[in-house]
mmCIF file of C-alpha atoms and ligand atoms in Angstrom:
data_model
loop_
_atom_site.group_PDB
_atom_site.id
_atom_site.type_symbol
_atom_site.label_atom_id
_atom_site.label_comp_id
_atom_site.label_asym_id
_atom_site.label_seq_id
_atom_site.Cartn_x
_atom_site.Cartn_y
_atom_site.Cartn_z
ATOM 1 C CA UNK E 1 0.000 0.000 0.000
ATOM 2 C CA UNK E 2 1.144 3.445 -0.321
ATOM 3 C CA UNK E 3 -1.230 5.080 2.434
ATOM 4 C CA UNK E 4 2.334 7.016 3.801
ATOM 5 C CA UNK E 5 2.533 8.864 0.413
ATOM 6 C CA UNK E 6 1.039 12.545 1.037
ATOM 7 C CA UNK E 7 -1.501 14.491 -0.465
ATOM 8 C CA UNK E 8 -1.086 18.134 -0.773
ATOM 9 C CA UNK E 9 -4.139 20.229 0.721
ATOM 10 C CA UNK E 10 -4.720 24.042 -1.020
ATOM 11 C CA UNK E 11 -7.099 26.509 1.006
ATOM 12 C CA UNK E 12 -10.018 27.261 -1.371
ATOM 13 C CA UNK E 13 -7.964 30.438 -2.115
ATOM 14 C CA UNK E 14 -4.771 27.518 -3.802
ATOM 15 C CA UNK E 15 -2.683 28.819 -0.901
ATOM 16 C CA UNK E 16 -1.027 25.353 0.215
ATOM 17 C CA UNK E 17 -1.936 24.021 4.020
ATOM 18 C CA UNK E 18 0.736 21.687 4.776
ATOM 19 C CA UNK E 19 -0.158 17.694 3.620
ATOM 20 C CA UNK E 20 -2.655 15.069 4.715
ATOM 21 C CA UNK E 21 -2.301 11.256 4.631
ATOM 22 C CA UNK E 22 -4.236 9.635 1.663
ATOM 23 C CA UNK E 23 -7.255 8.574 3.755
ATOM 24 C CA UNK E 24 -7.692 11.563 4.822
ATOM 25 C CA UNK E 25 -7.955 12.942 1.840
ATOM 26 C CA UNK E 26 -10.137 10.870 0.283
ATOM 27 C CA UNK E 27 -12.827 11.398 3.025
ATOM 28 C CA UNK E 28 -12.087 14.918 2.557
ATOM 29 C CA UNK E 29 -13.440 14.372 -0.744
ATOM 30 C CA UNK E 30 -16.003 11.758 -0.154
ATOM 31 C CA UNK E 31 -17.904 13.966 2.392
ATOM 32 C CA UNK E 32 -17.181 17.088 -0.446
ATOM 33 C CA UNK E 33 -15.652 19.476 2.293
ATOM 34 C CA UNK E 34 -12.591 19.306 -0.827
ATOM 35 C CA UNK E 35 -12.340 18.661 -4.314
ATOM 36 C CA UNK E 36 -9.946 16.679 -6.175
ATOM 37 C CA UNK E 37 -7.615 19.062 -8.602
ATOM 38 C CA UNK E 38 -4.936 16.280 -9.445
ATOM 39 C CA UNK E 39 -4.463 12.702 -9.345
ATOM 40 C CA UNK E 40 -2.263 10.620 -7.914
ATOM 41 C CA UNK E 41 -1.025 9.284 -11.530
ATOM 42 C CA UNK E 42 -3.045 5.862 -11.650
ATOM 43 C CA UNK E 43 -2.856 4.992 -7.837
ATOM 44 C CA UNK E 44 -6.102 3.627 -7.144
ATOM 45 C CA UNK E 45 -7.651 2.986 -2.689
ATOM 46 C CA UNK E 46 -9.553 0.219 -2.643
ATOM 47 C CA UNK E 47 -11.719 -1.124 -0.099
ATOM 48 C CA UNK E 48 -14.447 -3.873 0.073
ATOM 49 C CA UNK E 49 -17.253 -1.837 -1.579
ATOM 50 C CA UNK E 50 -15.069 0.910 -3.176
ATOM 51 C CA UNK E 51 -12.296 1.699 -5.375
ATOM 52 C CA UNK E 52 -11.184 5.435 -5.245
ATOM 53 C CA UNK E 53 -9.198 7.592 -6.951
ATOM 54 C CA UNK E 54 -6.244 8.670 -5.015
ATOM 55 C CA UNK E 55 -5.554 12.337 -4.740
ATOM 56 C CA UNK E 56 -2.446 14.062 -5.210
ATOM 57 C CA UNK E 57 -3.529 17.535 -4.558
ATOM 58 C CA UNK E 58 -6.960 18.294 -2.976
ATOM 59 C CA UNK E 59 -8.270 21.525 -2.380
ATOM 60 C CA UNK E 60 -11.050 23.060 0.072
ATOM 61 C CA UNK E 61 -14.541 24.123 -1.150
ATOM 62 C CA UNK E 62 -14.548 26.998 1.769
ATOM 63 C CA UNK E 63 -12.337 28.931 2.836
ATOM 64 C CA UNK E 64 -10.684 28.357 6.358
ATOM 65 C CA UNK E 65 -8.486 31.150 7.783
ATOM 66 C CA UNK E 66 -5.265 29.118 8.894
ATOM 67 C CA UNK E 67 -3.353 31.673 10.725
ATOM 68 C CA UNK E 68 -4.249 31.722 14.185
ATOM 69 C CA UNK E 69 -3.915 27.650 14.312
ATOM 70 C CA UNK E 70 -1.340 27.118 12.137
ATOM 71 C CA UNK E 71 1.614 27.341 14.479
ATOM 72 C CA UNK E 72 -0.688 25.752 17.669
ATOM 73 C CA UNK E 73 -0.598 22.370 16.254
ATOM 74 C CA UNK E 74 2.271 19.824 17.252
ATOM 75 C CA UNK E 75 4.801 19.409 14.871
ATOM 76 C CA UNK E 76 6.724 23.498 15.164
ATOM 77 C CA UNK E 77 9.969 21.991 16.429
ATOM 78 C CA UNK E 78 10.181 19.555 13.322
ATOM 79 C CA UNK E 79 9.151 22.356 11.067
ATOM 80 C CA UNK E 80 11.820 25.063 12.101
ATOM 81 C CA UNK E 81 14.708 22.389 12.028
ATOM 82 C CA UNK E 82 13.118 21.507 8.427
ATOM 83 C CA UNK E 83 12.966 25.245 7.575
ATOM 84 C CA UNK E 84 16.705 25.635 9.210
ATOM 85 C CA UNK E 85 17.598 22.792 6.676
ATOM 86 C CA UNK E 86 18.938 21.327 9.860
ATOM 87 C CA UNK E 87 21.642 23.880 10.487
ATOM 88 C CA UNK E 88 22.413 25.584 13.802
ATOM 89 C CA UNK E 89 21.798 29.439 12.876
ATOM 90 C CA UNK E 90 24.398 30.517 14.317
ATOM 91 C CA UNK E 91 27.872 28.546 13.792
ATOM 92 C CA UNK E 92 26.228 26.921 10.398
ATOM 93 C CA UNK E 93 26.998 23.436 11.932
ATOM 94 C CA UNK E 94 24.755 21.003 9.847
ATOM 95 C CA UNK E 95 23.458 17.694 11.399
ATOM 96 C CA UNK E 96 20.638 15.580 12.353
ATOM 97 C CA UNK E 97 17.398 16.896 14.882
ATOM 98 C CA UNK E 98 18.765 14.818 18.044
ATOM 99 C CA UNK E 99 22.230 17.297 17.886
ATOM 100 C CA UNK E 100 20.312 20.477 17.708
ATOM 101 C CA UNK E 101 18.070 22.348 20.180
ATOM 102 C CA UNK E 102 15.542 25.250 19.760
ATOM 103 C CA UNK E 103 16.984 28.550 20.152
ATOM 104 C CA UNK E 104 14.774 31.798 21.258
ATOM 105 C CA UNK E 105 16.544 34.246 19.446
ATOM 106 C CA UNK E 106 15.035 37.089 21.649
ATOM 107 C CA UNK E 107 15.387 35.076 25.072
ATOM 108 C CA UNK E 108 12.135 33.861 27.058
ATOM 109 C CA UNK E 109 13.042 35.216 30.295
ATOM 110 C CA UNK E 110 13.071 38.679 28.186
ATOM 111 C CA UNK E 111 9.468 38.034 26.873
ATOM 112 C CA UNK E 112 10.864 36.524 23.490
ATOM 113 C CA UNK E 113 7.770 34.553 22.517
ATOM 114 C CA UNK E 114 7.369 30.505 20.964
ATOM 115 C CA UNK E 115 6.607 31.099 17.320
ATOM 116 C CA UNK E 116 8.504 30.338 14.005
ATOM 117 C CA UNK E 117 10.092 34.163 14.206
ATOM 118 C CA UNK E 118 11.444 33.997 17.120
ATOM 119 C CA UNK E 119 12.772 30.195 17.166
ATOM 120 C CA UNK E 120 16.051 28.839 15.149
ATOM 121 C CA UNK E 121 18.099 25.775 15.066
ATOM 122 C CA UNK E 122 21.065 25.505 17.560
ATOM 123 C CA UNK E 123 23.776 23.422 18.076
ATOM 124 C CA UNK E 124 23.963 22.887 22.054
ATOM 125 C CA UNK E 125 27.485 24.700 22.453
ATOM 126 C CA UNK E 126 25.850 27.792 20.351
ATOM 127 C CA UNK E 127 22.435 27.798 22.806
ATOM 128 C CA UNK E 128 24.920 27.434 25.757
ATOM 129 C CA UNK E 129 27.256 30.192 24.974
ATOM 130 C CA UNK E 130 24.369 32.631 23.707
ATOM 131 C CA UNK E 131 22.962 31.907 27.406
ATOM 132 C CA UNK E 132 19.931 34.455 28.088
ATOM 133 C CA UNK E 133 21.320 37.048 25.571
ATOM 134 C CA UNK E 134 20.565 38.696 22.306
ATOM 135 C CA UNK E 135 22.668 37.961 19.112
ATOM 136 C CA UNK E 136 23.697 41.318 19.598
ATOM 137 C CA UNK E 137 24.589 41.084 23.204
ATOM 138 C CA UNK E 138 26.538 37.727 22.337
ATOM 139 C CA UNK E 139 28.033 38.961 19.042
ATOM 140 C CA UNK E 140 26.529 36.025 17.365
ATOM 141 C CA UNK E 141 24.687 36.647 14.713
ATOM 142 C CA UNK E 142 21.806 35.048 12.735
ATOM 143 C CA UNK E 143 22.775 33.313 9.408
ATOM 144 C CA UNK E 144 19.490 33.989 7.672
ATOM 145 C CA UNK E 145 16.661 36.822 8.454
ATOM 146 C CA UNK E 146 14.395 35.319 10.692
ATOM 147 C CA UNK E 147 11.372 37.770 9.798
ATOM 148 C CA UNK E 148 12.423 35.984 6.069
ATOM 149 C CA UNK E 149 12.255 32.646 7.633
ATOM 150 C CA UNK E 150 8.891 32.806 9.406
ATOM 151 C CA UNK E 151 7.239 33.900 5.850
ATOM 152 C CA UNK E 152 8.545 31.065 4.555
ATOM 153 C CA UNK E 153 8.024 28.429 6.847
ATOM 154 C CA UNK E 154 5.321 26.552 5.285
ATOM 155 C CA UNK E 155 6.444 26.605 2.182
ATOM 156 C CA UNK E 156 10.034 25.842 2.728
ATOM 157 C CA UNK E 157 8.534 22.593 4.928
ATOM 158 C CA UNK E 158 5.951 21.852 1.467
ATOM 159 C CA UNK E 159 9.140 22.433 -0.878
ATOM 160 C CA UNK E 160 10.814 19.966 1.195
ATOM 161 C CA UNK E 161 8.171 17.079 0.747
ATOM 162 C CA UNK E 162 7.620 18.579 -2.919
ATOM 163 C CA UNK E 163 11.334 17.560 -4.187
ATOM 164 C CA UNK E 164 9.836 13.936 -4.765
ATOM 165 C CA UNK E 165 6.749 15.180 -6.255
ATOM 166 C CA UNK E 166 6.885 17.565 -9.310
ATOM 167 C CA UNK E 167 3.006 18.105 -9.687
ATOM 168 C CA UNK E 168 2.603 19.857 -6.496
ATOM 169 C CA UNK E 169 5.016 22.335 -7.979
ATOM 170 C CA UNK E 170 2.657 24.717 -9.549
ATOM 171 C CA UNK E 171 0.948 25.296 -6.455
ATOM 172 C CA UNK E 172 3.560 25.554 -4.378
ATOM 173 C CA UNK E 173 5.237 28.449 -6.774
ATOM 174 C CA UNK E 174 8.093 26.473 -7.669
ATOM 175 C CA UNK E 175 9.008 27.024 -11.114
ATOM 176 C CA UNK E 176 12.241 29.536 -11.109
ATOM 177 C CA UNK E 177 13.274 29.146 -7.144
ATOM 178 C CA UNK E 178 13.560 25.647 -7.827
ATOM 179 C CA UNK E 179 15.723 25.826 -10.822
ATOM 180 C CA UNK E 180 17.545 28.975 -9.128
ATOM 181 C CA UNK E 181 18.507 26.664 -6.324
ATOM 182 C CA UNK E 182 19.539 23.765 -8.951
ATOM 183 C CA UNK E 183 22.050 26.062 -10.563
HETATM 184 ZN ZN1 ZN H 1 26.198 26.273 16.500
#
């Protein structure tokens, strides 16, 4: 079966969500809360009664406004170490999630707050020697913009599952980044 592939979800606006498991998306379908906009090439989900398209990319029939939620849902710390390309922010160590922590850039005991702006991939010595400081304060500065980064963070964690799978690409706005960053 191939009911770990992933099925990209557009608001009804084509703004990408994030992804859904196959099931999912077929009873997204099924119970018409989404339509189907492309297939999964011939892949076909059968069950005792039913056989069933699959989806590749499904989209909403009403519109849901994601923002306030987005970032409340599990799943942040994966995302900014995926967005991070799993890269401490400030030394430009690369490695694997277990090696890294999550850095608040503006420190929490200075009212620095839990969301994608204000969090970035750390290597342990880097979040130890930053301590409750600023990057100015600890003359360490950030690799990339974070204000950039926290635009970006849904998309960069999309383009990430999207390498694999070219026909989300006109959805996710693809075409020239993608063959910038080839080149
Ligand atoms: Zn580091």
């Amino acid at each position: 079966m191939f009911t770990n592939r992933k099925v990209l979800l557009l608001n009804a606006s084509y703004e990408p969500l994030g992804t859904v498991t196959i099931p999912r998306a077929v009873r997204l379908v099924w119970t018409h809360t989404a339509e189907m906009i492309e297939l999964d090439g011939d892949r076909v989900l059968r069950s005792i009664h039913h056989s069933f398209p699959c989806p590749s990319v499904i989209r909403l029939r009403q519109y849901i406004d994601v923002r306030k939620r987005r970032y409340a849902a599990g799943g942040l710390r994966f995302k900014i170490f995926l967005r991070d390309r799993n890269r401490c922010q400030y030394c430009g160590l690369r490695g694997t999630a277990s090696e890294f922590t999550l850095d608040h850039i503006l420190p929490k005991s200075r009212g620095g707050q839990s969301t994608p702006e204000n969090l970035c991939t750390a290597c342990i010595p880097c979040n130890q020697r930053k301590g409750d400081r600023t990057p100015d304060e600890a003359r360490m500065p950030l690799l990339s913009n974070p204000s950039a980064l926290w635009h970006d963070l849904d998309k960069m964690v999309l383009r990430n599952v999207a390498e694999a799978r070219p026909e989300w690409r006109p959805y996710l706005f693809l075409g020239d980044e993608a063959k910038e960053e080839v080149a």
